[in-house]
Tab-separated table of C-alpha atoms in Angstrom:
chain	number	residue	atom	x	y	z
V	19	UNK	CA	-15.122	1.554	-16.264
V	20	UNK	CA	-15.093	-2.067	-15.151
V	21	UNK	CA	-12.369	-4.177	-16.693
V	22	UNK	CA	-13.960	-6.666	-19.068
V	23	UNK	CA	-13.198	-10.286	-18.294
V	24	UNK	CA	-14.920	-13.637	-18.365
V	25	UNK	CA	-13.732	-14.207	-14.802
V	26	UNK	CA	-13.377	-11.584	-12.070
V	27	UNK	CA	-10.070	-9.844	-11.609
V	28	UNK	CA	-8.478	-10.481	-8.217
V	29	UNK	CA	-6.371	-8.258	-5.957
V	30	UNK	CA	-4.548	-8.819	-2.672
V	31	UNK	CA	-4.306	-5.648	-0.551
V	32	UNK	CA	-2.238	-5.447	2.626
V	33	UNK	CA	-3.414	-3.136	5.388
V	34	UNK	CA	-6.794	-3.094	3.682
V	35	UNK	CA	-8.938	-2.847	6.794
V	36	UNK	CA	-8.424	0.873	7.376
V	37	UNK	CA	-7.085	4.112	5.915
V	38	UNK	CA	-5.619	4.148	2.415
V	39	UNK	CA	-5.942	0.364	2.177
V	40	UNK	CA	-9.662	0.352	2.911
V	41	UNK	CA	-10.264	2.983	0.215
V	42	UNK	CA	-8.219	0.927	-2.263
V	43	UNK	CA	-10.340	-2.151	-1.504
V	44	UNK	CA	-13.551	-0.171	-1.940
V	45	UNK	CA	-12.390	1.290	-5.267
V	46	UNK	CA	-11.587	-2.098	-6.770
V	47	UNK	CA	-14.729	-3.699	-5.387
V	48	UNK	CA	-16.841	-0.966	-6.986
V	49	UNK	CA	-15.299	-1.964	-10.316
V	50	UNK	CA	-16.266	-5.615	-9.812
V	51	UNK	CA	-12.931	-6.972	-8.621
V	52	UNK	CA	-12.586	-9.564	-5.887
V	53	UNK	CA	-10.240	-8.393	-3.134
V	54	UNK	CA	-8.458	-10.296	-0.385
V	55	UNK	CA	-7.595	-8.063	2.573
V	56	UNK	CA	-4.480	-9.000	4.546
V	57	UNK	CA	-4.488	-7.196	7.885
V	58	UNK	CA	-3.788	-7.734	11.574
V	59	UNK	CA	-6.905	-5.744	12.482
V	60	UNK	CA	-9.359	-8.623	12.526
V	61	UNK	CA	-12.322	-6.603	13.783
V	62	UNK	CA	-12.176	-4.003	11.001
V	63	UNK	CA	-11.233	-6.578	8.377
V	64	UNK	CA	-14.187	-8.811	9.115
V	65	UNK	CA	-16.497	-5.802	9.344
V	66	UNK	CA	-15.554	-4.751	5.809
V	67	UNK	CA	-16.253	-8.220	4.429
V	68	UNK	CA	-19.708	-8.228	6.041
V	69	UNK	CA	-20.472	-4.977	4.250
V	70	UNK	CA	-19.186	-5.979	0.812
V	71	UNK	CA	-19.549	-9.351	-0.884
V	72	UNK	CA	-16.545	-8.726	-3.165
V	73	UNK	CA	-14.177	-8.579	-0.211
V	74	UNK	CA	-12.499	-11.421	1.651
V	75	UNK	CA	-10.456	-11.082	4.831
V	76	UNK	CA	-7.436	-13.015	6.054
V	77	UNK	CA	-5.628	-12.408	9.312
V	78	UNK	CA	-1.901	-12.531	8.778
V	79	UNK	CA	1.510	-10.963	9.270
V	80	UNK	CA	2.625	-9.681	5.857
V	81	UNK	CA	6.248	-10.000	6.966
V	82	UNK	CA	5.749	-13.799	7.091
V	83	UNK	CA	6.210	-15.937	3.994
V	84	UNK	CA	3.543	-18.337	5.293
V	85	UNK	CA	0.964	-15.519	5.144
V	86	UNK	CA	1.691	-14.911	1.471
V	87	UNK	CA	1.607	-18.598	0.655
V	88	UNK	CA	-1.766	-18.911	2.373
V	89	UNK	CA	-3.075	-15.811	0.577
V	90	UNK	CA	-2.064	-17.206	-2.816
V	91	UNK	CA	-3.655	-20.563	-2.057
V	92	UNK	CA	-6.847	-18.816	-0.930
V	93	UNK	CA	-7.379	-16.688	-4.047
V	94	UNK	CA	-6.355	-19.464	-6.425
V	95	UNK	CA	-8.731	-21.912	-4.756
V	96	UNK	CA	-11.684	-19.503	-4.916
V	97	UNK	CA	-10.988	-17.466	-8.040
V	98	UNK	CA	-8.275	-19.334	-9.939
V	99	UNK	CA	-5.926	-16.360	-10.324
V	100	UNK	CA	-4.324	-13.240	-8.837
V	101	UNK	CA	-4.008	-10.095	-10.951
V	102	UNK	CA	-2.700	-7.491	-8.534
V	103	UNK	CA	-0.810	-7.141	-5.266
V	104	UNK	CA	-0.992	-3.827	-3.407
V	105	UNK	CA	1.633	-3.587	-0.678
V	106	UNK	CA	0.025	-0.845	1.399
V	107	UNK	CA	0.702	-1.882	5.013
V	108	UNK	CA	3.395	0.148	6.737
V	109	UNK	CA	4.500	1.954	9.892
V	110	UNK	CA	6.249	5.271	10.538
V	111	UNK	CA	7.666	4.963	14.046
V	112	UNK	CA	8.247	7.820	16.481
V	113	UNK	CA	9.720	11.142	15.287
V	114	UNK	CA	13.053	11.115	17.089
V	115	UNK	CA	16.665	11.840	16.078
V	116	UNK	CA	18.633	8.828	14.915
V	117	UNK	CA	20.899	8.640	17.983
V	118	UNK	CA	17.790	8.240	20.169
V	119	UNK	CA	16.165	5.519	18.056
V	120	UNK	CA	15.655	2.123	19.615
V	121	UNK	CA	17.196	-0.716	17.595
V	122	UNK	CA	13.944	-2.669	17.886
V	123	UNK	CA	12.043	0.182	16.218
V	124	UNK	CA	14.618	0.347	13.425
V	125	UNK	CA	14.339	-3.397	12.792
V	126	UNK	CA	10.528	-3.355	12.918
V	127	UNK	CA	10.354	-0.483	10.430
V	128	UNK	CA	12.280	-2.425	7.787
V	129	UNK	CA	10.505	-5.678	8.628
V	130	UNK	CA	7.055	-4.154	8.080
V	131	UNK	CA	7.843	-1.690	5.274
V	132	UNK	CA	10.364	-3.591	3.137
V	133	UNK	CA	10.282	-7.332	3.805
V	134	UNK	CA	6.705	-7.810	2.471
V	135	UNK	CA	7.820	-6.406	-0.906
V	136	UNK	CA	10.400	-9.177	-1.122
V	137	UNK	CA	8.131	-11.940	0.171
V	138	UNK	CA	5.095	-11.032	-1.925
V	139	UNK	CA	7.201	-11.013	-5.075
V	140	UNK	CA	8.839	-14.341	-4.252
V	141	UNK	CA	5.484	-16.028	-3.660
V	142	UNK	CA	3.099	-14.270	-6.064
V	143	UNK	CA	5.281	-13.399	-9.073
V	144	UNK	CA	5.730	-17.041	-10.196
V	145	UNK	CA	1.935	-17.485	-10.267
V	146	UNK	CA	1.534	-14.303	-12.308
V	147	UNK	CA	4.230	-15.394	-14.754
V	148	UNK	CA	2.488	-18.724	-15.197
V	149	UNK	CA	-0.850	-17.046	-15.980
V	150	UNK	CA	0.923	-14.578	-18.273
V	151	UNK	CA	0.370	-11.213	-16.577
V	152	UNK	CA	-0.032	-9.317	-13.325
V	153	UNK	CA	0.883	-6.129	-11.494
V	154	UNK	CA	2.291	-4.930	-8.192
V	155	UNK	CA	1.623	-1.480	-6.734
V	156	UNK	CA	3.757	-0.664	-3.712
V	157	UNK	CA	2.977	2.300	-1.464
V	158	UNK	CA	6.086	4.347	-0.790
V	159	UNK	CA	6.281	7.948	0.488
V	160	UNK	CA	7.319	11.453	-0.462
V	161	UNK	CA	9.703	11.021	2.457
V	162	UNK	CA	12.039	9.390	-0.069
V	163	UNK	CA	12.645	12.653	-1.893
V	164	UNK	CA	11.549	15.225	0.716
V	165	UNK	CA	12.655	13.624	3.990
V	166	UNK	CA	11.440	14.942	7.320
V	167	UNK	CA	13.710	15.064	10.372
V	168	UNK	CA	13.091	12.413	12.979
V	169	UNK	CA	12.127	9.791	10.405
V	170	UNK	CA	15.503	8.882	8.889
V	171	UNK	CA	14.870	5.166	8.772
V	172	UNK	CA	11.197	5.363	7.868
V	173	UNK	CA	12.268	7.540	4.933
V	174	UNK	CA	15.075	5.153	4.000
V	175	UNK	CA	12.789	2.114	4.256
V	176	UNK	CA	10.411	3.737	1.777
V	177	UNK	CA	13.347	4.610	-0.485
V	178	UNK	CA	14.223	0.908	-0.447
V	179	UNK	CA	10.654	0.143	-1.575
V	180	UNK	CA	10.969	2.583	-4.471
V	181	UNK	CA	14.329	1.275	-5.697
V	182	UNK	CA	13.312	-2.363	-5.336
V	183	UNK	CA	10.134	-1.656	-7.292
V	184	UNK	CA	12.040	-0.022	-10.164
V	185	UNK	CA	14.503	-2.910	-10.269
V	186	UNK	CA	11.822	-5.588	-10.275
V	187	UNK	CA	10.018	-3.723	-13.066
V	188	UNK	CA	13.082	-4.552	-15.180
V	189	UNK	CA	13.386	-8.101	-13.889
V	190	UNK	CA	9.792	-9.126	-14.603
V	191	UNK	CA	8.861	-7.179	-17.744
V	192	UNK	CA	6.969	-7.700	-19.946
V	193	UNK	CA	4.666	-10.055	-18.025
V	194	UNK	CA	4.471	-8.273	-14.662
V	195	UNK	CA	4.392	-4.520	-14.043
V	196	UNK	CA	5.775	-2.951	-10.851
V	197	UNK	CA	4.931	0.627	-9.826
V	198	UNK	CA	4.769	2.804	-6.719
V	199	UNK	CA	2.402	5.408	-5.349
V	200	UNK	CA	3.940	8.060	-3.088
V	201	UNK	CA	1.442	9.854	-0.822
V	202	UNK	CA	2.084	12.890	1.306
V	203	UNK	CA	0.688	12.846	4.844
V	204	UNK	CA	-2.834	11.462	4.653
V	205	UNK	CA	-6.204	11.658	6.366
V	206	UNK	CA	-5.842	8.372	8.241
V	207	UNK	CA	-5.766	7.054	11.784
V	208	UNK	CA	-1.971	7.371	11.625
V	209	UNK	CA	-2.300	11.127	11.118
V	210	UNK	CA	-4.836	11.391	13.917
V	211	UNK	CA	-2.474	9.584	16.260
V	212	UNK	CA	0.341	11.976	15.374
V	213	UNK	CA	-1.648	15.216	15.894
V	214	UNK	CA	-3.497	13.943	18.969
V	215	UNK	CA	-6.992	14.618	20.221
V	216	UNK	CA	-6.413	17.674	22.398
V	217	UNK	CA	-7.258	21.329	21.922
V	218	UNK	CA	-4.124	21.896	19.818
V	219	UNK	CA	-4.809	19.073	17.350
V	220	UNK	CA	-6.642	21.271	14.830
V	221	UNK	CA	-3.824	23.809	14.891
V	222	UNK	CA	-1.327	21.032	14.192
V	223	UNK	CA	-3.479	19.836	11.301
V	224	UNK	CA	-3.709	23.394	9.926
V	225	UNK	CA	0.081	23.711	9.905
V	226	UNK	CA	0.404	20.418	8.040
V	227	UNK	CA	-2.163	21.530	5.468
V	228	UNK	CA	-0.401	24.858	4.973
V	229	UNK	CA	2.858	23.030	4.250
V	230	UNK	CA	1.269	21.478	1.134
V	231	UNK	CA	0.753	23.575	-2.024
V	232	UNK	CA	-2.784	22.191	-2.458
V	233	UNK	CA	-3.546	23.197	1.150
V	234	UNK	CA	-4.991	19.857	2.201
V	235	UNK	CA	-3.731	16.444	3.233
V	236	UNK	CA	-3.963	13.367	1.038
V	237	UNK	CA	-7.401	11.751	1.096
V	238	UNK	CA	-7.726	7.937	0.970
V	239	UNK	CA	-9.699	8.295	-2.274
V	240	UNK	CA	-6.715	10.096	-3.856
V	241	UNK	CA	-4.547	7.039	-3.275
V	242	UNK	CA	-7.269	4.586	-4.266
V	243	UNK	CA	-7.694	6.311	-7.637
V	244	UNK	CA	-3.944	6.303	-8.258
V	245	UNK	CA	-3.685	2.598	-7.417
V	246	UNK	CA	-6.659	1.884	-9.684
V	247	UNK	CA	-4.817	3.501	-12.579
V	248	UNK	CA	-1.502	1.721	-11.967
V	249	UNK	CA	-3.077	-1.621	-11.089
V	250	UNK	CA	-5.283	-1.985	-14.159
V	251	UNK	CA	-4.972	-2.118	-17.928
V	252	UNK	CA	-5.390	1.667	-18.050
V	253	UNK	CA	-1.637	1.834	-17.357
V	254	UNK	CA	-0.597	-1.183	-19.438
V	255	UNK	CA	2.524	0.617	-20.757
V	256	UNK	CA	3.576	2.015	-17.361
V	257	UNK	CA	6.131	0.146	-15.253
V	258	UNK	CA	8.974	1.131	-12.945
V	259	UNK	CA	7.482	4.514	-12.072
V	260	UNK	CA	6.537	6.306	-8.848
V	261	UNK	CA	3.340	8.329	-9.025
V	262	UNK	CA	3.481	11.154	-6.479
V	263	UNK	CA	0.055	11.896	-5.004
V	264	UNK	CA	1.206	14.610	-2.659
V	265	UNK	CA	-0.546	17.891	-3.426
V	266	UNK	CA	2.697	19.300	-4.832
V	267	UNK	CA	4.851	18.642	-1.772
V	268	UNK	CA	7.596	17.066	-3.869
V	269	UNK	CA	7.916	20.001	-6.285
């Protein structure tokens, strides 16, 4: 059901050119929202905007305050408001034991996965408070509660996202809601890169699927539907929570 409003609702989605982010953009567009995609993948970002008139694309590093300031100026100039921020962009890094991790990879993981949560709130939350309402949905991971070896600092970066989100839910209530969605491994280009393209790739995928009680990986539409719920008035009394969309992995 499309949210009733005299003016269109507006979302900013990071990493919206591909994977979970692209499905989130499509879901909100189908409901009549206007969506600004923030992504470094200019080719895919611009391609999505050519296919859908509700989408806008902006090239930018979400770990830069200037990107967020430009994004806010863009949506306010065109639409006069911003109703939702979805912090979806993230990286996993290479699966290696901690003593073999490169310090640059450690720093990049926190810069990409955690810093945008801080920056987006600093820049966008004041605008939401001024208009009287808004919501943030931050994508975390089941790695917070069911960590996998080799990803100690990816897991801990996503735990930081979860705790920050809960804390900001308290700081900004009742005007702004903050929630998380926690996927299990998903059907994205990131998964394809991890299992490879060779003859053994399907066997690797089968083992991943068998590790999940629902016997399949997370689909982008699963995450898009969860974000739709948490990002709209359907969840108007929900804040500070993490919705696990993981096929039972966290049980």
